XYZ file of C-alpha atoms in Angstrom:
418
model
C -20.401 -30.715 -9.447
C -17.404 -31.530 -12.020
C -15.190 -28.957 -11.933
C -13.532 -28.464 -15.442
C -9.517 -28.728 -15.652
C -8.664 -25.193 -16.398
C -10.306 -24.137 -12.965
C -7.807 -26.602 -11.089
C -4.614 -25.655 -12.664
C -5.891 -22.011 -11.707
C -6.346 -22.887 -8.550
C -3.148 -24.628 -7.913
C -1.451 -21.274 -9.988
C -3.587 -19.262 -7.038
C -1.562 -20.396 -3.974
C 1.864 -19.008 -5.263
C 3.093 -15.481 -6.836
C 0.210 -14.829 -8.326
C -1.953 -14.671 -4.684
C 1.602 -11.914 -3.744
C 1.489 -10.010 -7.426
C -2.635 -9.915 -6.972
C -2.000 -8.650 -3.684
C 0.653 -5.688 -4.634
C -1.624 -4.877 -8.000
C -4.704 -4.364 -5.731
C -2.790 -1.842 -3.518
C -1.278 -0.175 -6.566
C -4.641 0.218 -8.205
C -6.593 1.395 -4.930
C -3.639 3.658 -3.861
C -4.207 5.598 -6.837
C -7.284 7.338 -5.212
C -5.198 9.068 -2.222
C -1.871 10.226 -3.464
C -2.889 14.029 -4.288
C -4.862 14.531 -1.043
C -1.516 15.132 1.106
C -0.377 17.695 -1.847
C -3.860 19.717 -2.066
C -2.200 23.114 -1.344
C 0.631 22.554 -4.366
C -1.890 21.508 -6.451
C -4.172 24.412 -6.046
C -1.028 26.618 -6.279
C -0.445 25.260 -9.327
C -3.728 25.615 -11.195
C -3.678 29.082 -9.420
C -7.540 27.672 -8.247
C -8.567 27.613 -4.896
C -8.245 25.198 -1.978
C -11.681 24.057 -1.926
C -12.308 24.054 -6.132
C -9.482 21.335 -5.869
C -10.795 19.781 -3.050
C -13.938 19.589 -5.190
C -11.681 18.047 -7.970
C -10.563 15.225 -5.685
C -13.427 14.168 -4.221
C -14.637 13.091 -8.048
C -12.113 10.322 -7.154
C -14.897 7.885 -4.489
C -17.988 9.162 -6.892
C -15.905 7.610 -9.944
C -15.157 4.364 -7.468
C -18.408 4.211 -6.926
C -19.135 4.261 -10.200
C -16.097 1.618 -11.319
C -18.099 -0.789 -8.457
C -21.089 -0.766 -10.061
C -19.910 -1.316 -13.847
C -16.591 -2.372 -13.946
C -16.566 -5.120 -11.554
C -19.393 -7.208 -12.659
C -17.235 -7.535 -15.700
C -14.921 -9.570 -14.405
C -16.953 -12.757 -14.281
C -17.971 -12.512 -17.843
C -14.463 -11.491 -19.494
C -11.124 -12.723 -19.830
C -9.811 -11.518 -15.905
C -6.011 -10.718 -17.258
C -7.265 -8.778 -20.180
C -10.117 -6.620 -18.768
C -7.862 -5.941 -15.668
C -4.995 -5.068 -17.564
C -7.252 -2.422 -19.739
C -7.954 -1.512 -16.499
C -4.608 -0.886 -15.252
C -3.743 0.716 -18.926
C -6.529 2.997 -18.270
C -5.509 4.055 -14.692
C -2.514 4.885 -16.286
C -3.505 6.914 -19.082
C -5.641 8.721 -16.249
C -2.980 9.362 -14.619
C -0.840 10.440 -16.821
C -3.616 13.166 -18.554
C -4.020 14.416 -14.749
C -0.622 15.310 -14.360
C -0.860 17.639 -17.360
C -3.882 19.068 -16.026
C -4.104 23.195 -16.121
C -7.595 23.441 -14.489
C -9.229 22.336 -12.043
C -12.137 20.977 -13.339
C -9.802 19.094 -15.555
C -7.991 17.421 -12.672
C -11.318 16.563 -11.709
C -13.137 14.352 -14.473
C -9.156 12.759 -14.682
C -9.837 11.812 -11.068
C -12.769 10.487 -11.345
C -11.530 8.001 -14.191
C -9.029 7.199 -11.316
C -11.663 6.344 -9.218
C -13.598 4.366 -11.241
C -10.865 2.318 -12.517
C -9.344 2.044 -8.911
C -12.136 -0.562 -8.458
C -9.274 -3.087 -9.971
C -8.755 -4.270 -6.087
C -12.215 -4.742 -5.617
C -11.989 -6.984 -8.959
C -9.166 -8.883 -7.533
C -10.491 -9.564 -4.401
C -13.508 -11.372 -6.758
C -10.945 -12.898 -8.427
C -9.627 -14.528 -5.744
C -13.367 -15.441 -4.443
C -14.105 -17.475 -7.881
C -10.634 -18.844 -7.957
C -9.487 -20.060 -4.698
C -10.057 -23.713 -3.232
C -13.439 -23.658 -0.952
C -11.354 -24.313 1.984
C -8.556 -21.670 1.373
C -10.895 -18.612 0.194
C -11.205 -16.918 3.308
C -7.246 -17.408 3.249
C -6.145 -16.383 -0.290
C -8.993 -13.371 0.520
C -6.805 -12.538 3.363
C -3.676 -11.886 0.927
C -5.378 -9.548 -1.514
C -7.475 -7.806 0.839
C -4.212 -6.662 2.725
C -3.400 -5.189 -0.561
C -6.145 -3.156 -0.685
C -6.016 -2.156 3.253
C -1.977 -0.934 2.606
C -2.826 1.065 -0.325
C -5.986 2.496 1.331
C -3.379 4.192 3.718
C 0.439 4.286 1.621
C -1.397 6.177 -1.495
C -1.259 9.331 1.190
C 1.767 8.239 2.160
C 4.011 7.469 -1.007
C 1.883 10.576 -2.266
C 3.210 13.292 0.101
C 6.771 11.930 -0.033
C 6.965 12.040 -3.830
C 5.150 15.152 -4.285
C 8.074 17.131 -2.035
C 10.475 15.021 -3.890
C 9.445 15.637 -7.440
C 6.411 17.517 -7.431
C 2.796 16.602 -7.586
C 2.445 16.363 -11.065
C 6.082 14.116 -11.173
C 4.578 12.021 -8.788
C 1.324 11.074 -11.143
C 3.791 10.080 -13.805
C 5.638 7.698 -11.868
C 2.311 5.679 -10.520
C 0.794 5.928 -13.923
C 4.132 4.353 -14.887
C 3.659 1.743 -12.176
C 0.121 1.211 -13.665
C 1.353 0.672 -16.694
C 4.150 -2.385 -15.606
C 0.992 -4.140 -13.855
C -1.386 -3.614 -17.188
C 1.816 -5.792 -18.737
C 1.862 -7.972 -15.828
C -1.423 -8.734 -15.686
C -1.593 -10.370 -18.876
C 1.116 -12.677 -17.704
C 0.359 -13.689 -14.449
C -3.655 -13.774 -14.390
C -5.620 -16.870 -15.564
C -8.564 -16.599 -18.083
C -11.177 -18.646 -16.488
C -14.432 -17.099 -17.324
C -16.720 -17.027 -14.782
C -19.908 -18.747 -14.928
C -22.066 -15.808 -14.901
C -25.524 -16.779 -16.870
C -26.543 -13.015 -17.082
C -25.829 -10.787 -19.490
C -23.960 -7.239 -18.237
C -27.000 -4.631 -18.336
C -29.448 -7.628 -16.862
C -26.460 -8.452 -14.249
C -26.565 -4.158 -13.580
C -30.210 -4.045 -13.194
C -29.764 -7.075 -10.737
C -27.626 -5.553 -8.293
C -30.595 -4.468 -6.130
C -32.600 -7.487 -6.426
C -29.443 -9.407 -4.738
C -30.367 -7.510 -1.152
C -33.891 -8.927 -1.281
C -33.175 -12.438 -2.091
C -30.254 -12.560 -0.009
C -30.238 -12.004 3.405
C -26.626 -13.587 4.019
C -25.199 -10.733 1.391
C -28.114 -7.610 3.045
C -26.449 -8.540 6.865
C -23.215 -8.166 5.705
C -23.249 -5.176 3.456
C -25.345 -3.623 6.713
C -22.301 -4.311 9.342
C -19.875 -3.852 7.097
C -20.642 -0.296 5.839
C -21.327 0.311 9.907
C -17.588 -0.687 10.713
C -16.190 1.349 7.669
C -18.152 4.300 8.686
C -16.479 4.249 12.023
C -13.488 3.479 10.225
C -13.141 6.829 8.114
C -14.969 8.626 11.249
C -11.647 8.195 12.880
C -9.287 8.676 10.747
C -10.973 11.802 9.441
C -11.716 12.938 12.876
C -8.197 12.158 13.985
C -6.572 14.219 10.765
C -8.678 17.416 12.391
C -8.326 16.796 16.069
C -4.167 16.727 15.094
C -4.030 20.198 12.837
C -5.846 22.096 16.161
C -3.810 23.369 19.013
C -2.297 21.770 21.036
C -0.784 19.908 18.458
C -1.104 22.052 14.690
C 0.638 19.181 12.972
C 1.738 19.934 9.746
C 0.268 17.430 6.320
C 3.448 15.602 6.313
C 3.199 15.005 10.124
C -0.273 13.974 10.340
C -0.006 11.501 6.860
C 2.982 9.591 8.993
C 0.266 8.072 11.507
C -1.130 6.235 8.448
C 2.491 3.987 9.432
C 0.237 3.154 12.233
C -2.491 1.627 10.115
C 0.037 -0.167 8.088
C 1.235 -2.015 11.261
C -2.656 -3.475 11.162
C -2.302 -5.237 8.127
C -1.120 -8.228 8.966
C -3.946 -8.836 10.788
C -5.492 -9.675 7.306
C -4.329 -12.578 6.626
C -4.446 -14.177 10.010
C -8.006 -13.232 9.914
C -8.646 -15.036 6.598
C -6.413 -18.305 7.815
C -9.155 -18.452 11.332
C -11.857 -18.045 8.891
C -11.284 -20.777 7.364
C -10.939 -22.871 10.837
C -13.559 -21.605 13.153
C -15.932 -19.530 10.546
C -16.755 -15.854 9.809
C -19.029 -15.222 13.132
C -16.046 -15.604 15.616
C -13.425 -13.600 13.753
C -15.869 -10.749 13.012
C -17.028 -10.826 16.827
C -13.488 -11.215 17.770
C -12.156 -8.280 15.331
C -14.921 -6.062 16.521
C -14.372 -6.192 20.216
C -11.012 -5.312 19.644
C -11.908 -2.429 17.575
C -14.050 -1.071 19.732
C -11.659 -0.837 22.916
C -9.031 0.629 21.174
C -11.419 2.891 19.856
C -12.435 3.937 23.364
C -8.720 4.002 25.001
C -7.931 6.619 21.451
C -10.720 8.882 22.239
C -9.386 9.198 25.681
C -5.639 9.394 25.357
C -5.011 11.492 22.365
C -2.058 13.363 24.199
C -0.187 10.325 24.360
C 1.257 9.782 20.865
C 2.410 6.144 21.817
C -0.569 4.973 22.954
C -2.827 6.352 20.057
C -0.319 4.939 17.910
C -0.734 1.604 19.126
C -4.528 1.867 19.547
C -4.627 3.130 15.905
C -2.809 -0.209 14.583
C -4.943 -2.224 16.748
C -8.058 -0.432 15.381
C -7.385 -0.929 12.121
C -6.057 -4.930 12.471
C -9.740 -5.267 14.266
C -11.443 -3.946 11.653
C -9.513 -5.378 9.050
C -9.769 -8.863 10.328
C -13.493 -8.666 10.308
C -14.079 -7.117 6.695
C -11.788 -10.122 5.699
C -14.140 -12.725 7.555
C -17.146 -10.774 6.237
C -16.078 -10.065 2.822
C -15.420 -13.997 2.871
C -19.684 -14.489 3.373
C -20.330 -12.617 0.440
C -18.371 -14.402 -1.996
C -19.388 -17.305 -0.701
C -22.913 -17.034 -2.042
C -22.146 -17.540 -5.432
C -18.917 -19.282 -5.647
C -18.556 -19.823 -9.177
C -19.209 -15.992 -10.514
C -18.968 -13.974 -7.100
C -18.479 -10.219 -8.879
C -21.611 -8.446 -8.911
C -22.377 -9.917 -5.115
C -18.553 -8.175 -4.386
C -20.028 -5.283 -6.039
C -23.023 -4.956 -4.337
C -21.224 -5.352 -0.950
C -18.946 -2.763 -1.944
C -21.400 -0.062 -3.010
C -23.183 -0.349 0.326
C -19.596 -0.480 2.350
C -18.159 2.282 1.172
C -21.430 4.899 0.899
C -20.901 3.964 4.790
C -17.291 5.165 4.558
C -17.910 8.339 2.676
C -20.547 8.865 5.253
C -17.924 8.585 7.619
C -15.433 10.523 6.619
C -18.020 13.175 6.532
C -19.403 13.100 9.602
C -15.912 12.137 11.563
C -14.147 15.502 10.142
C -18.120 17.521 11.416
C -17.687 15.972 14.298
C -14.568 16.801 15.852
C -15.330 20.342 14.596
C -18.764 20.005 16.661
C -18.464 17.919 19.796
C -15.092 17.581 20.204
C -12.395 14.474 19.323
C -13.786 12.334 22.467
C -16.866 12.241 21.149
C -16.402 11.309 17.634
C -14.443 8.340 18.997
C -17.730 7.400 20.911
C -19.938 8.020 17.382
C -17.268 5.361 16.006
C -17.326 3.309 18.776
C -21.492 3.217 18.687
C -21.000 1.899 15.085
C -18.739 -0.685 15.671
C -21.281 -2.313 19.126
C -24.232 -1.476 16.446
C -22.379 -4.213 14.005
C -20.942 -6.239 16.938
C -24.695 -6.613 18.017
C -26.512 -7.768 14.515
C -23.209 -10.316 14.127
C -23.757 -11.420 17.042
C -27.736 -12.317 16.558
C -27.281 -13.541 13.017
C -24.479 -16.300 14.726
C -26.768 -17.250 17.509
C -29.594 -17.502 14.270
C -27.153 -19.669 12.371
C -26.853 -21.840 15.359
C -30.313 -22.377 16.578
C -30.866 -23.358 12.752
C -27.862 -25.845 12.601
C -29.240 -27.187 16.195
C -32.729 -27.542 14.782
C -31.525 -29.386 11.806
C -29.483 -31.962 13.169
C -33.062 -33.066 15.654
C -35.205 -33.161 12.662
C -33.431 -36.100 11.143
C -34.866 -38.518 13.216
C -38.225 -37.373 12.192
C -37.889 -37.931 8.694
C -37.219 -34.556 7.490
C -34.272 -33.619 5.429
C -31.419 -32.266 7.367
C -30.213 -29.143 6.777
C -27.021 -27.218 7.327
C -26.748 -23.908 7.676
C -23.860 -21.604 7.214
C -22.760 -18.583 8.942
């Protein structure tokens, strides 16, 4: 296939700053979810509402991401990627800046749930990067932005509840609607404008999005493992949040939002994962990133009391698990090269309904059985999506092996991809 000229320079324009600024503006945009959860006590204070009528506010914020995965995405194969992400960016910020002003709660909420819609910009990116990057360097580039994403997953809380006891809660909307606002600016600069080559139009590309899990069985086992490793994901981190705020510990917010440093020392994991991708192929890193998820996973759930070794087994957990969403993630937007988006969104819907699920049942569950055993619900999730990677590899294999004998018979030979 003759790939037209404006695609190459992109490329070429995809292996310096802009792969770092794409990076940064997918961890601004996705941070912008988590910053008020730290301050939920000011905030209620301040809209003289209760606790849980804010809590109800913020939790608008994943329903509108949701949301932003399902439409917004899918848009960014048919548009202009610099334009439509910097309206994006221009609308996170407007968002942002209307929530800060906020009296009631219920108007914090449908501000937050803009937020959260237009926080899919990482998700965006990370399709971006999918359509744009060289073949062999996808997995790699992927690696970059998804790192993004994974640091402002867990700095929104933190940056949040530092700037809110610096300058308030509502201050600290200003300045990352502010922050929005530079990367709406920057985005026009630094993005190209390749169109993608999407031959559907937007509602026909919306009504598709379920169809993709029946043709597609590489896209329907990922989506499956991945939202299985995200659920244990938020299990643990939600479980871990209430296991800390019970005696014998009773952390405070601020103390408890500080172990998120441990997640951050997990990131780099990203973009080894997406460089051994690229060399030995999804199957191995996602095994690879799974095992060592799940054994940090089981030394955690047994040596909470020691604050160094959960802190280490926290940054392990997460580099495990972020190392195989990068390898899996990779699959996905494999399928369809050339306009990736609405198989990015698809994945996405189904991996983080397994997240929210998570964080439901992790926070339950320590309540429940205890913090042991909502380790041990994690860790079940994780062999659950260690086990179906595993068979789908060993399927990919036999069919490789069975291809390369039927040659000499005259058939075609086929090769087939993890």
């Amino acid at each position: 296939m003759n790939i037209p000229a404006t695609e190459i320079r992109d490329d070429r324009r995809l292996r310096g700053p802009v792969v770092l600024f794409m990076s940064l503006a997918a961890a601004l945009g996705t941070s912008t979810i988590y910053p008020l959860q730290p301050a939920i006590a000011d905030v209620a204070g301040a809209l003289h509402s209760s606790i849980a009528a804010v809590g109800f506010a913020l939790a608008c914020g994943p329903v509108g991401y949701l949301v932003g995965l399902g439409l917004l995405v899918p848009l960014i194969d048919r548009f202009p990627p610099g334009r439509m992400l910097a309206i994006q960016f221009g609308a996170l910020a407007v968002a942002l800046a209307v929530g800060a002003a906020a009296g009631r709660a219920w108007q914090l909420g449908l501000m937050i749930g803009v937020i959260g819609a237009c926080s899919a910009v990482g998700a965006s990116l990370s399709s971006l990067a999918g359509r744009l990057a060289p073949a062999r360097q996808r997995a790699t580039i992927l690696g970059i932005v998804t790192a993004g994403i994974s640091a402002g997953i867990l700095a929104g809380r933190i940056a949040g509840g530092w700037l809110s006891d610096e300058i308030g809660w509502r201050g600290m909307l200003l300045v990352f609607a502010a922050a929005c606002l530079i990367a709406a600016g920057c985005c026009l600069i630094a993005l190209p404008d390749t169109i993608g080559t999407a031959e559907l139009r937007y509602l026909a590309t919306l009504r598709s999005l379920p169809g993709l899990f029946v043709r597609h069985a590489t896209l329907r086992v990922a989506a499956i493992r991945g939202a299985l490793w995200f659920f244990a994901f938020c299990a643990v981190w939600a479980g871990l949040a209430v296991a800390l705020s019970e005696p014998p510990f009773s952390y405070s917010a601020e103390q408890i939002g500080l172990f998120a440093l441990a997640g951050l020392a997990g990131i780099p994991a990203t973009q080894v994962a997406g460089v051994w991708t690229d060399r030995v192929g999804a199957p191995r890193v996602i095994l690879a990133g799974l095992a060592l998820a799940g054994v940090t996973a089981v030394v955690a759930g047994l040596a909470l009391e020691n604050i160094i070794v959960t802190l280490v087994c926290l940054a392990l957990f997460d580099a495990g698990l972020f190392a195989a969403q990068v390898a899996n993630q990779s699959t996905v937007l494999a399928i369809d090269p050339a306009a990736p988006a609405r198989f990015n969104s698809a994945y996405m819907l189904v991996y983080f309904v397994g997240g929210s699920l998570g964080t439901a049942c992790g926070a339950a569950a320590v309540e429940w059985f205890g913090w042991p055993a909502t380790a041990a619900i994690a860790v079940g999730a994780i062999g659950i999506a260690a086990m179906i990677a595993a068979v789908t590899s060993r399927g990919a294999g036999s069919a490789e092996m069975r291809a390369s004998h039927s040659g000499p018979t005259g058939e075609p030979t086929i090769r087939a991809r993890p």
